[in-house]
Amino acid sequence: AQKITQTQPGMFVQEKEAVTLDCTYDTSDQSYGLFWYKQPSSGEMIFLIYQGSYDEQNATEGRYSLNFQKARKSANLVISASQLGDSAMYFCAMREGLIGSARQLTFGSGTQLTVLP
Amino acid sequence: GAVVSQHPSWVICKSGTSVKIECRSLDFQATTMFWYRQFPKQSLMLMATSNEGSKATYEQGVEKDKFLINHASLTLSTLTVTSAHPEDSSFYICSARALQRGRQTDTQYFGPGTRLTVL
């Protein structure tokens, strides 16, 4: 079974509007971390936001917020006020196990976001 | 902070040659670094976990004799693609997990990637 599922291969959004990128995960661990990364056409992976499994509040970083619904095992990324520079591939990822363990990230298949002028 | 560099950013080589890719954490120490491979329009596939001072842990299906990993210091890991062939052409990305007050943090920071083309 896929550990990280991103069901939207591509998304379009009008500039200045908000957009939600979906991510569901599968784990039996109680302790885990969820991440979102942005990959523009240059290839660099840019860290956007992190949510720990024990965090009670949804993470926010500027225009990015993570809609964490633990019971549904979803961790959707919300980008508010989209900008043209937000056009990129977005990856959801999960680290299973405790913080500090040398566990690797598991990535979803990604969502290509295109912001329209 | 938390900058990771990779060198070279791109390389073209002939089939049969070896290519070394360096991954450095510039402003933090990293006991653990990860090497990924990415094909066009696909996700990142973990190749190996590189631990400072010890042998790397390779994922299933990754040939450790072909992809040599050395993690000689807390700021440098190298990936050497030995006897490269056209099918090794790919985008290789490293990441490092930062140490903070002697403990590993949770966030991985990625290098800019190395595009390898084997002719």
CSV table of C-alpha atoms in Angstrom, one decimal:
chain,number,residue,atom,x,y,z
A,1,ALA,CA,0.0,0.0,0.0
A,2,GLN,CA,1.1,3.5,-0.7
A,3,LYS,CA,2.3,5.3,2.4
A,4,ILE,CA,1.8,8.8,0.9
A,5,THR,CA,-0.9,9.4,-1.6
A,6,GLN,CA,-1.3,12.6,-3.7
A,7,THR,CA,-4.3,12.1,-5.9
A,8,GLN,CA,-4.0,15.3,-7.9
A,9,PRO,CA,-1.3,15.0,-10.6
A,10,GLY,CA,-2.0,18.6,-11.7
A,11,MET,CA,-3.8,21.6,-10.4
A,12,PHE,CA,-4.6,25.0,-11.8
A,13,VAL,CA,-5.4,28.1,-9.7
A,14,GLN,CA,-6.0,31.7,-10.5
A,15,GLU,CA,-3.5,34.2,-9.2
A,16,LYS,CA,-4.4,35.6,-5.7
A,17,GLU,CA,-6.8,32.7,-5.0
A,18,ALA,CA,-6.3,30.0,-2.5
A,19,VAL,CA,-5.6,26.4,-3.4
A,20,THR,CA,-5.6,23.1,-1.5
A,21,LEU,CA,-3.3,20.3,-2.4
A,22,ASP,CA,-4.4,16.9,-1.1
A,23,CYS,CA,-2.2,14.4,0.8
A,24,THR,CA,-3.3,11.3,2.6
A,25,TYR,CA,-0.9,9.0,4.5
A,26,ASP,CA,-0.8,5.5,5.9
A,27,THR,CA,1.1,4.5,9.0
A,28,SER,CA,0.7,2.4,12.1
A,29,ASP,CA,3.2,4.4,14.0
A,30,GLN,CA,1.9,6.8,16.7
A,31,SER,CA,4.8,9.2,16.2
A,32,TYR,CA,5.4,10.6,12.8
A,33,GLY,CA,6.1,13.8,10.9
A,34,LEU,CA,4.5,15.2,7.8
A,35,PHE,CA,6.3,17.6,5.4
A,36,TRP,CA,5.5,19.5,2.3
A,37,TYR,CA,8.3,20.4,-0.2
A,38,LYS,CA,8.1,22.6,-3.3
A,39,GLN,CA,10.2,21.7,-6.3
A,40,PRO,CA,10.4,24.4,-9.0
A,41,SER,CA,11.7,23.6,-12.5
A,42,SER,CA,15.2,24.2,-11.3
A,43,GLY,CA,15.0,21.0,-9.4
A,44,GLU,CA,15.8,22.2,-5.9
A,45,MET,CA,13.6,20.8,-3.1
A,46,ILE,CA,12.4,23.7,-0.9
A,47,PHE,CA,11.0,22.9,2.6
A,48,LEU,CA,7.7,24.5,3.2
A,49,ILE,CA,6.0,23.3,6.3
A,50,TYR,CA,6.1,20.5,8.9
A,51,GLN,CA,3.4,18.9,11.1
A,52,GLY,CA,4.2,16.5,13.9
A,53,SER,CA,1.8,13.8,14.8
A,54,TYR,CA,1.4,15.1,18.4
A,55,ASP,CA,1.0,18.7,17.4
A,56,GLU,CA,-2.5,19.8,18.3
A,57,GLN,CA,-2.6,22.9,16.2
A,58,ASN,CA,-2.3,23.0,12.4
A,59,ALA,CA,1.1,24.3,11.3
A,60,THR,CA,1.3,27.6,9.5
A,61,GLU,CA,4.2,29.3,7.7
A,62,GLY,CA,3.3,32.5,6.0
A,63,ARG,CA,1.0,31.8,3.1
A,64,TYR,CA,1.2,28.1,3.7
A,65,SER,CA,-0.9,26.2,6.2
A,66,LEU,CA,-1.3,22.5,6.8
A,67,ASN,CA,-4.8,21.1,7.3
A,68,PHE,CA,-4.0,18.2,9.6
A,69,GLN,CA,-6.9,15.8,10.1
A,70,LYS,CA,-5.4,12.9,12.1
A,71,ALA,CA,-8.5,10.7,12.2
A,72,ARG,CA,-8.7,10.9,8.4
A,73,LYS,CA,-4.9,10.6,8.0
A,74,SER,CA,-4.8,13.6,5.8
A,75,ALA,CA,-2.4,16.5,5.7
A,76,ASN,CA,-3.5,18.9,3.0
A,77,LEU,CA,-1.5,21.9,2.1
A,78,VAL,CA,-3.3,25.2,1.7
A,79,ILE,CA,-1.6,28.0,-0.2
A,80,SER,CA,-3.4,31.3,0.3
A,81,ALA,CA,-3.2,34.2,-2.2
A,82,SER,CA,-1.4,32.3,-4.9
A,83,GLN,CA,1.4,33.9,-6.8
A,84,LEU,CA,2.9,33.1,-10.2
A,85,GLY,CA,6.1,32.0,-8.4
A,86,ASP,CA,4.1,29.3,-6.7
A,87,SER,CA,4.0,27.3,-9.9
A,88,ALA,CA,6.0,24.2,-9.2
A,89,MET,CA,5.7,20.5,-8.2
A,90,TYR,CA,4.6,20.0,-4.6
A,91,PHE,CA,5.5,16.8,-2.7
A,92,CYS,CA,4.0,15.6,0.5
A,93,ALA,CA,6.3,13.4,2.6
A,94,MET,CA,6.3,11.4,5.9
A,95,ARG,CA,8.9,10.4,8.4
A,96,GLU,CA,7.7,7.5,10.5
A,97,GLY,CA,9.0,6.9,14.1
A,98,LEU,CA,10.3,9.2,16.7
A,99,ILE,CA,12.0,12.6,16.0
A,100,GLY,CA,15.7,12.0,16.0
A,101,SER,CA,15.5,8.5,14.6
A,102,ALA,CA,17.4,8.1,11.4
A,103,ARG,CA,14.3,7.3,9.5
A,104,GLN,CA,14.1,8.5,5.9
A,105,LEU,CA,11.3,10.4,4.3
A,106,THR,CA,8.7,8.7,2.1
A,107,PHE,CA,7.4,10.9,-0.7
A,108,GLY,CA,4.2,11.1,-2.5
A,109,SER,CA,4.0,11.2,-6.3
A,110,GLY,CA,3.6,15.0,-6.3
A,111,THR,CA,1.2,17.6,-7.6
A,112,GLN,CA,2.1,20.0,-10.4
A,113,LEU,CA,0.6,23.3,-9.5
A,114,THR,CA,0.2,26.0,-12.2
A,115,VAL,CA,-0.8,29.5,-11.2
A,116,LEU,CA,-2.6,31.4,-13.9
A,117,PRO,CA,-2.3,35.1,-14.4
B,1,GLY,CA,20.5,28.8,7.7
B,2,ALA,CA,20.4,25.1,6.9
B,3,VAL,CA,22.0,25.3,3.4
B,4,VAL,CA,23.0,22.2,1.6
B,5,SER,CA,25.2,22.4,-1.5
B,6,GLN,CA,25.9,19.9,-4.2
B,7,HIS,CA,28.7,19.8,-6.7
B,8,PRO,CA,28.6,19.5,-9.6
B,9,SER,CA,25.2,20.8,-10.5
B,10,TRP,CA,25.4,19.0,-13.8
B,11,VAL,CA,27.8,16.5,-15.4
B,12,ILE,CA,28.0,14.8,-18.8
B,13,CYS,CA,30.3,11.8,-19.0
B,14,LYS,CA,31.1,8.9,-21.3
B,15,SER,CA,29.8,5.4,-20.6
B,16,GLY,CA,32.2,3.5,-18.4
B,17,THR,CA,33.6,6.4,-16.5
B,18,SER,CA,33.0,7.2,-12.8
B,19,VAL,CA,31.4,10.3,-11.5
B,20,LYS,CA,31.7,11.7,-8.0
B,21,ILE,CA,29.0,14.0,-6.5
B,22,GLU,CA,29.6,15.9,-3.4
B,23,CYS,CA,27.0,16.9,-0.8
B,24,ARG,CA,27.9,19.5,1.8
B,25,SER,CA,26.0,21.0,4.7
B,26,LEU,CA,27.3,24.5,4.8
B,27,ASP,CA,26.1,25.9,8.1
B,28,PHE,CA,25.2,22.9,10.2
B,29,GLN,CA,26.4,19.5,11.1
B,30,ALA,CA,24.6,16.4,9.7
B,31,THR,CA,25.3,12.9,11.1
B,32,THR,CA,22.8,11.6,8.5
B,33,MET,CA,22.5,12.4,4.9
B,34,PHE,CA,20.3,10.8,2.3
B,35,TRP,CA,20.8,10.3,-1.4
B,36,TYR,CA,17.8,10.3,-3.8
B,37,ARG,CA,17.3,9.7,-7.4
B,38,GLN,CA,14.6,11.3,-9.5
B,39,PHE,CA,13.5,10.6,-13.0
B,40,PRO,CA,11.6,13.2,-15.0
B,41,LYS,CA,8.1,14.0,-13.7
B,42,GLN,CA,8.5,11.3,-11.0
B,43,SER,CA,8.9,11.4,-7.3
B,44,LEU,CA,12.1,11.1,-5.3
B,45,MET,CA,13.3,7.5,-4.8
B,46,LEU,CA,15.6,7.0,-1.8
B,47,MET,CA,18.8,5.2,-2.7
B,48,ALA,CA,20.7,5.1,0.5
B,49,THR,CA,21.1,6.6,4.0
B,50,SER,CA,24.6,7.9,4.7
B,51,ASN,CA,25.8,7.9,8.3
B,52,GLU,CA,29.0,9.7,9.3
B,53,GLY,CA,31.7,7.4,10.2
B,54,SER,CA,29.9,4.2,9.2
B,55,LYS,CA,28.7,2.3,6.2
B,56,ALA,CA,25.8,3.5,4.2
B,57,THR,CA,22.5,1.7,4.3
B,58,TYR,CA,21.2,1.0,0.8
B,59,GLU,CA,17.6,0.6,-0.3
B,60,GLN,CA,16.5,-2.6,-1.9
B,61,GLY,CA,17.5,-2.8,-5.5
B,62,VAL,CA,20.3,-0.3,-5.2
B,63,GLU,CA,23.7,-1.7,-6.1
B,64,LYS,CA,26.1,-0.7,-3.4
B,65,ASP,CA,29.1,-1.5,-5.5
B,66,LYS,CA,27.9,0.8,-8.3
B,67,PHE,CA,26.8,3.7,-6.1
B,68,LEU,CA,29.6,4.2,-3.6
B,69,ILE,CA,28.8,6.4,-0.6
B,70,ASN,CA,31.3,7.9,1.7
B,71,HIS,CA,30.3,10.1,4.7
B,72,ALA,CA,33.7,11.2,6.0
B,73,SER,CA,32.7,14.1,8.1
B,74,LEU,CA,29.7,15.8,9.7
B,75,THR,CA,29.4,18.1,6.7
B,76,LEU,CA,30.3,16.0,3.7
B,77,SER,CA,28.9,13.0,2.0
B,78,THR,CA,29.9,11.8,-1.5
B,79,LEU,CA,28.2,9.6,-4.0
B,80,THR,CA,30.3,8.0,-6.7
B,81,VAL,CA,28.6,6.4,-9.7
B,82,THR,CA,31.1,3.8,-10.8
B,83,SER,CA,31.3,2.7,-14.5
B,84,ALA,CA,28.3,4.8,-15.4
B,85,HIS,CA,26.0,3.8,-18.2
B,86,PRO,CA,23.2,5.6,-20.0
B,87,GLU,CA,20.6,4.1,-17.7
B,88,ASP,CA,22.3,5.9,-14.8
B,89,SER,CA,21.4,9.2,-16.3
B,90,SER,CA,19.1,10.9,-13.8
B,91,PHE,CA,18.8,13.7,-11.3
B,92,TYR,CA,20.5,12.9,-8.0
B,93,ILE,CA,19.6,14.9,-4.9
B,94,CYS,CA,21.1,14.7,-1.4
B,95,SER,CA,19.5,15.9,1.8
B,96,ALA,CA,20.8,16.4,5.3
B,97,ARG,CA,19.1,16.3,8.7
B,98,ALA,CA,20.3,19.1,11.0
B,99,LEU,CA,21.8,18.6,14.4
B,100,GLN,CA,20.5,21.0,16.9
B,101,ARG,CA,22.1,21.1,20.4
B,102,GLY,CA,23.5,17.7,19.7
B,103,ARG,CA,20.2,16.1,18.6
B,104,GLN,CA,18.8,15.4,15.2
B,105,THR,CA,16.0,17.7,14.2
B,106,ASP,CA,13.2,16.4,12.0
B,107,THR,CA,13.5,18.5,8.9
B,108,GLN,CA,15.6,17.4,6.0
B,109,TYR,CA,17.2,20.1,3.9
B,110,PHE,CA,17.9,19.3,0.3
B,111,GLY,CA,20.7,20.2,-2.0
B,112,PRO,CA,20.0,21.7,-5.4
B,113,GLY,CA,20.6,18.4,-7.2
B,114,THR,CA,23.0,17.1,-9.8
B,115,ARG,CA,21.9,16.2,-13.3
B,116,LEU,CA,23.9,13.3,-14.6
B,117,THR,CA,23.9,12.5,-18.3
B,118,VAL,CA,25.8,9.5,-19.5
B,119,LEU,CA,26.5,9.3,-23.2
